[in-house]
Structures are given as structure tokens and as C-alpha cells.
Amino acid sequence: MLDTHDPATWGPSLDAAVDAVNRGAVIVLPTDTVYGVGADAFSPPSVARLLEAKGRGRQMPPPVLIPNVRTVDGLAREVSAPARALMEECWPGALTVIVRSQPSLAWDLGETHGTVALRVPDHEAALALLTRTGPLAVTSANRTGEPAATTAAAAQEQLGESVAVYLDAGDSPLGVASTIVDATGDRLRIVREGGITRDRIVEIVGEDAVAGDDG
């Protein structure tokens, strides 16, 4: 368990996490929503280890955390104006946006059907890590079917030795998962409501850009 409470002292902890990611291991990192379990998004064996640690199959691919909105165009294509507006307004923050992925990317996140779910977390330690590692495949730090971990200790209880490095930054600030918006269709579709409400999304992009409950 490595401390990441204070930017003045977290250097060795981040070094250990970066080294673990570079060697293909799985790590646990703090985010603004809940703790995440992550691995190098561009290493298929690492992503496979992540899914195994989580107890999840390839049919549920993990989202990808990125350090800033500028990273989007290297990973996604045909990003709609409403999706960009949400990214600009809500990132860093508790919003995950599903977009069409660049077909040239050498990654294998699972059965994505040509899409990728992207998010910029609003957490200083997570952003410092992502700036060094680049995009990480990250999903909530718990075994599938169990409660999402809001502390590093809770994540360690569930994931144990399948994780090489645990970064501890105290309790998750938000404690609830991100809102997921599918931006691959003609209108934005809210897949899961979490840290950002539907009303806030409508406020940003307008009612006409958001699909209703019937689709």
C-alpha cells in the first residue's frame, strides 16, 4: 500500500505504479468517483490480467482513463459536437463518454464493437499518473458483483495479490460511479446515471441532443 495523499511526497509511489504498468502488471489507483483497477490500455496481456483480476469477461470491456481532453482525437473518431461539448464542460469529472475508436489503434480491450469509453478523472494523483503512463484501461476496483471500493484497503480486500501496486489517497471524494453516455448514435444516450445528472447533461447540450427513456 503506497501513499499518494501529498504531491510533495508521492513521487516514489507514482514511480512504483508507473514501473508496474510498464512491466504489464495491474495496479489500483484513486479517482474522484471510486477506486479503479488499471493496466496499460495498449497491452492486450495487461488488459487480460485486469479482466481476470476483476472476474470479468471480454464481453464487458473496461473504460479508458486519459490525462486530458486533447488525448481524445488520438483515440476516437467522428466525435459529435454534443459529445465534445460534454467533454469540454465535464472533464475532468465523473463522466464517461462512449465514442467510436480509431481503427488503427493496436489495442484489445475486449468485445468493444469498435467503440471505446473515455474519461478524464478529477483527481490530482490519478492525473499525475496518467500524464506519465498515457491511457490506462481502468474499471472499478472490485470483484464483479461486489461493491465498488471507495478506499484502497477495500480494493485490496477484494483483489489481493492480483494487483502489483495499490495507491492509497484516502476515501474517494465522490464515492459513486461516473455517468456513462453513449455518443456513437445520432443522439446522446445515458447508459448509467452517476456523478453527473441527466439535467446537467441537458443543460450543456440541450434536450434535443439527448435521447429519451425510450431510446
mmCIF file of C-alpha atoms in Angstrom:
data_model
loop_
_atom_site.group_PDB
_atom_site.id
_atom_site.type_symbol
_atom_site.label_atom_id
_atom_site.label_comp_id
_atom_site.label_asym_id
_atom_site.label_seq_id
_atom_site.Cartn_x
_atom_site.Cartn_y
_atom_site.Cartn_z
ATOM 1 C CA MET A 1 0.000 0.000 0.000
ATOM 2 C CA LEU A 2 1.711 3.169 -1.213
ATOM 3 C CA ASP A 3 0.756 6.649 -0.044
ATOM 4 C CA THR A 4 -0.420 9.256 -2.572
ATOM 5 C CA HIS A 5 -2.046 11.822 -0.279
ATOM 6 C CA ASP A 6 0.539 14.577 -0.786
ATOM 7 C CA PRO A 7 2.063 15.687 -4.109
ATOM 8 C CA ALA A 8 5.206 16.691 -2.222
ATOM 9 C CA THR A 9 5.880 13.088 -1.163
ATOM 10 C CA TRP A 10 4.047 10.835 -3.636
ATOM 11 C CA GLY A 11 6.917 10.663 -6.149
ATOM 12 C CA PRO A 12 8.215 7.201 -5.137
ATOM 13 C CA SER A 13 4.653 5.820 -5.035
ATOM 14 C CA LEU A 14 3.916 7.041 -8.573
ATOM 15 C CA ASP A 15 7.311 5.744 -9.725
ATOM 16 C CA ALA A 16 6.366 2.273 -8.464
ATOM 17 C CA ALA A 17 2.976 2.427 -10.198
ATOM 18 C CA VAL A 18 4.493 3.583 -13.496
ATOM 19 C CA ASP A 19 7.065 0.780 -13.294
ATOM 20 C CA ALA A 20 4.290 -1.767 -12.642
ATOM 21 C CA VAL A 21 2.264 -0.528 -15.630
ATOM 22 C CA ASN A 22 5.341 -0.603 -17.866
ATOM 23 C CA ARG A 23 6.053 -4.214 -16.968
ATOM 24 C CA GLY A 24 2.461 -5.241 -17.709
ATOM 25 C CA ALA A 25 1.178 -5.525 -14.146
ATOM 26 C CA VAL A 26 -2.184 -4.435 -12.726
ATOM 27 C CA ILE A 27 -2.452 -1.502 -10.300
ATOM 28 C CA VAL A 28 -5.120 0.110 -8.116
ATOM 29 C CA LEU A 29 -5.366 3.890 -8.307
ATOM 30 C CA PRO A 30 -7.521 6.555 -6.672
ATOM 31 C CA THR A 31 -10.020 8.509 -8.759
ATOM 32 C CA ASP A 32 -12.658 11.115 -7.997
ATOM 33 C CA THR A 33 -15.500 8.573 -8.214
ATOM 34 C CA VAL A 34 -14.340 5.233 -6.758
ATOM 35 C CA TYR A 35 -11.002 3.438 -6.724
ATOM 36 C CA GLY A 36 -10.028 1.921 -10.056
ATOM 37 C CA VAL A 37 -8.074 -1.165 -11.065
ATOM 38 C CA GLY A 38 -5.985 -0.390 -14.107
ATOM 39 C CA ALA A 39 -3.452 -1.566 -16.674
ATOM 40 C CA ASP A 40 -1.762 -0.349 -19.851
ATOM 41 C CA ALA A 41 -4.588 0.125 -22.379
ATOM 42 C CA PHE A 42 -2.250 -0.724 -25.277
ATOM 43 C CA SER A 43 -1.044 -4.049 -23.835
ATOM 44 C CA PRO A 44 -3.534 -6.859 -24.551
ATOM 45 C CA PRO A 45 -1.908 -9.222 -21.991
ATOM 46 C CA SER A 46 -2.144 -6.487 -19.334
ATOM 47 C CA VAL A 47 -5.818 -5.862 -20.110
ATOM 48 C CA ALA A 48 -6.423 -9.622 -19.911
ATOM 49 C CA ARG A 49 -4.822 -9.631 -16.433
ATOM 50 C CA LEU A 50 -7.042 -6.711 -15.445
ATOM 51 C CA LEU A 51 -10.207 -8.524 -16.537
ATOM 52 C CA GLU A 52 -9.039 -11.670 -14.739
ATOM 53 C CA ALA A 53 -8.408 -9.725 -11.515
ATOM 54 C CA LYS A 54 -11.870 -8.214 -11.792
ATOM 55 C CA GLY A 55 -13.511 -11.553 -12.600
ATOM 56 C CA ARG A 56 -14.957 -10.097 -15.781
ATOM 57 C CA GLY A 57 -15.145 -11.475 -19.313
ATOM 58 C CA ARG A 58 -14.213 -9.848 -22.592
ATOM 59 C CA GLN A 59 -17.867 -9.010 -23.240
ATOM 60 C CA MET A 60 -17.551 -6.165 -20.679
ATOM 61 C CA PRO A 61 -14.530 -4.143 -21.834
ATOM 62 C CA PRO A 62 -13.056 -1.619 -19.400
ATOM 63 C CA PRO A 63 -13.202 2.143 -19.936
ATOM 64 C CA VAL A 64 -10.007 4.062 -20.647
ATOM 65 C CA LEU A 65 -8.821 6.912 -18.435
ATOM 66 C CA ILE A 66 -6.891 9.687 -20.180
ATOM 67 C CA PRO A 67 -4.976 12.697 -18.814
ATOM 68 C CA ASN A 68 -6.805 15.445 -20.745
ATOM 69 C CA VAL A 69 -9.380 16.150 -23.441
ATOM 70 C CA ARG A 70 -6.609 16.691 -26.030
ATOM 71 C CA THR A 71 -5.958 12.940 -25.956
ATOM 72 C CA VAL A 72 -9.406 12.166 -27.406
ATOM 73 C CA ASP A 73 -8.631 12.687 -31.086
ATOM 74 C CA GLY A 74 -5.765 10.196 -30.995
ATOM 75 C CA LEU A 75 -8.115 7.514 -29.675
ATOM 76 C CA ALA A 76 -11.530 8.361 -31.157
ATOM 77 C CA ARG A 77 -13.063 9.303 -34.499
ATOM 78 C CA GLU A 78 -16.277 11.011 -35.574
ATOM 79 C CA VAL A 79 -16.786 12.632 -32.166
ATOM 80 C CA SER A 80 -20.048 14.600 -32.318
ATOM 81 C CA ALA A 81 -20.355 18.242 -31.321
ATOM 82 C CA PRO A 82 -22.604 17.415 -28.318
ATOM 83 C CA ALA A 83 -20.080 14.806 -27.120
ATOM 84 C CA ARG A 84 -17.254 17.326 -27.386
ATOM 85 C CA ALA A 85 -19.319 19.891 -25.506
ATOM 86 C CA LEU A 86 -19.832 17.406 -22.658
ATOM 87 C CA MET A 87 -16.125 16.567 -22.572
ATOM 88 C CA GLU A 88 -15.091 20.220 -22.500
ATOM 89 C CA GLU A 89 -17.596 21.081 -19.778
ATOM 90 C CA CYS A 90 -17.459 17.978 -17.551
ATOM 91 C CA TRP A 91 -13.818 16.860 -17.766
ATOM 92 C CA PRO A 92 -12.040 16.333 -15.521
ATOM 93 C CA GLY A 93 -15.050 14.787 -13.827
ATOM 94 C CA ALA A 94 -17.481 11.939 -13.295
ATOM 95 C CA LEU A 95 -18.486 11.468 -16.933
ATOM 96 C CA THR A 96 -17.571 8.540 -19.189
ATOM 97 C CA VAL A 97 -18.265 9.013 -22.903
ATOM 98 C CA ILE A 98 -18.526 6.076 -25.318
ATOM 99 C CA VAL A 99 -17.193 7.014 -28.759
ATOM 100 C CA ARG A 100 -16.030 5.241 -31.910
ATOM 101 C CA SER A 101 -12.390 4.228 -31.595
ATOM 102 C CA GLN A 102 -9.649 4.877 -34.129
ATOM 103 C CA PRO A 103 -9.409 1.656 -36.178
ATOM 104 C CA SER A 104 -5.612 1.901 -36.396
ATOM 105 C CA LEU A 105 -5.052 1.538 -32.657
ATOM 106 C CA ALA A 106 -3.123 -1.537 -31.560
ATOM 107 C CA TRP A 107 -5.169 -2.431 -28.516
ATOM 108 C CA ASP A 108 -7.587 -5.135 -27.421
ATOM 109 C CA LEU A 109 -9.937 -4.099 -24.642
ATOM 110 C CA GLY A 110 -12.421 -6.917 -25.270
ATOM 111 C CA GLU A 111 -15.623 -7.032 -27.292
ATOM 112 C CA THR A 112 -15.862 -3.280 -27.907
ATOM 113 C CA HIS A 113 -17.556 -3.419 -31.330
ATOM 114 C CA GLY A 114 -15.327 -0.589 -32.492
ATOM 115 C CA THR A 115 -16.011 1.727 -29.553
ATOM 116 C CA VAL A 116 -14.125 2.953 -26.504
ATOM 117 C CA ALA A 117 -15.374 4.546 -23.266
ATOM 118 C CA LEU A 118 -13.200 7.537 -22.281
ATOM 119 C CA ARG A 119 -12.926 9.640 -19.121
ATOM 120 C CA VAL A 120 -10.636 12.240 -17.564
ATOM 121 C CA PRO A 121 -10.783 11.756 -13.773
ATOM 122 C CA ASP A 122 -10.906 14.779 -11.486
ATOM 123 C CA HIS A 123 -8.220 13.532 -9.121
ATOM 124 C CA GLU A 124 -4.762 15.030 -8.774
ATOM 125 C CA ALA A 125 -2.896 11.771 -8.157
ATOM 126 C CA ALA A 126 -4.700 9.950 -10.977
ATOM 127 C CA LEU A 127 -3.920 12.750 -13.436
ATOM 128 C CA ALA A 128 -0.272 12.837 -12.359
ATOM 129 C CA LEU A 129 -0.079 9.098 -13.017
ATOM 130 C CA LEU A 130 -1.898 9.262 -16.376
ATOM 131 C CA THR A 131 0.393 12.052 -17.555
ATOM 132 C CA ARG A 132 3.276 9.595 -17.174
ATOM 133 C CA THR A 133 1.665 6.323 -18.287
ATOM 134 C CA GLY A 134 -0.662 7.522 -21.025
ATOM 135 C CA PRO A 135 -4.118 5.947 -21.396
ATOM 136 C CA LEU A 136 -4.956 3.260 -18.844
ATOM 137 C CA ALA A 137 -7.725 0.681 -19.059
ATOM 138 C CA VAL A 138 -9.470 1.225 -15.718
ATOM 139 C CA THR A 139 -12.606 -0.205 -14.165
ATOM 140 C CA SER A 140 -13.923 -0.013 -10.611
ATOM 141 C CA ALA A 141 -11.638 -1.761 -8.111
ATOM 142 C CA ASN A 142 -13.835 -4.641 -7.019
ATOM 143 C CA ARG A 143 -14.645 -8.174 -7.982
ATOM 144 C CA THR A 144 -17.579 -8.303 -10.387
ATOM 145 C CA GLY A 145 -20.836 -8.266 -8.443
ATOM 146 C CA GLU A 146 -19.269 -6.790 -5.306
ATOM 147 C CA PRO A 147 -19.497 -3.152 -4.115
ATOM 148 C CA ALA A 148 -17.102 -0.682 -5.728
ATOM 149 C CA ALA A 149 -14.191 0.177 -3.418
ATOM 150 C CA THR A 150 -14.015 3.718 -2.064
ATOM 151 C CA THR A 151 -10.754 3.061 -0.185
ATOM 152 C CA ALA A 152 -7.530 1.337 -1.190
ATOM 153 C CA ALA A 153 -7.943 -1.105 1.703
ATOM 154 C CA ALA A 154 -11.379 -2.155 0.449
ATOM 155 C CA ALA A 155 -9.903 -2.716 -3.007
ATOM 156 C CA GLN A 156 -7.090 -4.824 -1.544
ATOM 157 C CA GLU A 157 -9.588 -6.958 0.387
ATOM 158 C CA GLN A 158 -11.288 -7.914 -2.869
ATOM 159 C CA LEU A 159 -8.388 -8.031 -5.339
ATOM 160 C CA GLY A 160 -5.499 -9.213 -3.163
ATOM 161 C CA GLU A 161 -2.317 -10.340 -4.879
ATOM 162 C CA SER A 162 -3.717 -9.997 -8.400
ATOM 163 C CA VAL A 163 -2.697 -6.327 -8.097
ATOM 164 C CA ALA A 164 1.001 -5.360 -8.005
ATOM 165 C CA VAL A 165 0.690 -1.823 -6.594
ATOM 166 C CA TYR A 166 -2.029 -0.175 -4.504
ATOM 167 C CA LEU A 167 -2.013 3.643 -4.429
ATOM 168 C CA ASP A 168 -3.762 4.991 -1.332
ATOM 169 C CA ALA A 169 -5.156 8.545 -1.357
ATOM 170 C CA GLY A 170 -7.793 8.125 1.334
ATOM 171 C CA ASP A 171 -11.542 7.993 0.787
ATOM 172 C CA SER A 172 -12.850 8.561 -2.748
ATOM 173 C CA PRO A 173 -14.154 12.165 -2.894
ATOM 174 C CA LEU A 174 -17.374 11.357 -4.734
ATOM 175 C CA GLY A 175 -17.967 7.732 -3.766
ATOM 176 C CA VAL A 176 -20.291 6.972 -6.685
ATOM 177 C CA ALA A 177 -19.513 5.785 -10.187
ATOM 178 C CA SER A 178 -19.360 8.052 -13.220
ATOM 179 C CA THR A 179 -22.286 8.739 -15.507
ATOM 180 C CA ILE A 180 -21.893 6.862 -18.806
ATOM 181 C CA VAL A 181 -23.092 8.478 -22.034
ATOM 182 C CA ASP A 182 -23.119 6.650 -25.376
ATOM 183 C CA ALA A 183 -22.184 9.183 -28.057
ATOM 184 C CA THR A 184 -21.983 6.762 -31.001
ATOM 185 C CA GLY A 185 -25.557 7.332 -32.231
ATOM 186 C CA ASP A 186 -27.491 10.293 -33.610
ATOM 187 C CA ARG A 187 -28.352 11.434 -30.074
ATOM 188 C CA LEU A 188 -26.568 11.050 -26.764
ATOM 189 C CA ARG A 189 -27.892 8.138 -24.746
ATOM 190 C CA ILE A 190 -27.400 7.952 -20.982
ATOM 191 C CA VAL A 191 -26.374 4.371 -20.231
ATOM 192 C CA ARG A 192 -25.852 4.854 -16.482
ATOM 193 C CA GLU A 193 -26.527 7.877 -14.342
ATOM 194 C CA GLY A 194 -23.881 8.518 -11.727
ATOM 195 C CA GLY A 195 -21.851 11.528 -10.679
ATOM 196 C CA ILE A 196 -23.377 13.850 -13.315
ATOM 197 C CA THR A 197 -27.152 14.125 -13.639
ATOM 198 C CA ARG A 198 -29.249 13.963 -16.775
ATOM 199 C CA ASP A 199 -30.410 17.518 -16.044
ATOM 200 C CA ARG A 200 -26.803 18.740 -16.117
ATOM 201 C CA ILE A 201 -26.191 16.967 -19.434
ATOM 202 C CA VAL A 202 -29.332 18.517 -20.937
ATOM 203 C CA GLU A 203 -28.246 21.907 -19.601
ATOM 204 C CA ILE A 204 -24.977 21.590 -21.549
ATOM 205 C CA VAL A 205 -26.151 20.116 -24.881
ATOM 206 C CA GLY A 206 -29.900 20.794 -24.995
ATOM 207 C CA GLU A 207 -32.849 18.416 -24.707
ATOM 208 C CA ASP A 208 -32.886 17.624 -28.437
ATOM 209 C CA ALA A 209 -29.361 16.158 -28.285
ATOM 210 C CA VAL A 210 -30.251 13.618 -25.580
ATOM 211 C CA ALA A 211 -32.330 10.503 -26.248
ATOM 212 C CA GLY A 212 -35.355 9.976 -24.033
ATOM 213 C CA ASP A 213 -36.002 6.983 -21.822
ATOM 214 C CA ASP A 214 -37.437 5.148 -24.829
ATOM 215 C CA GLY A 215 -34.096 5.319 -26.609
#
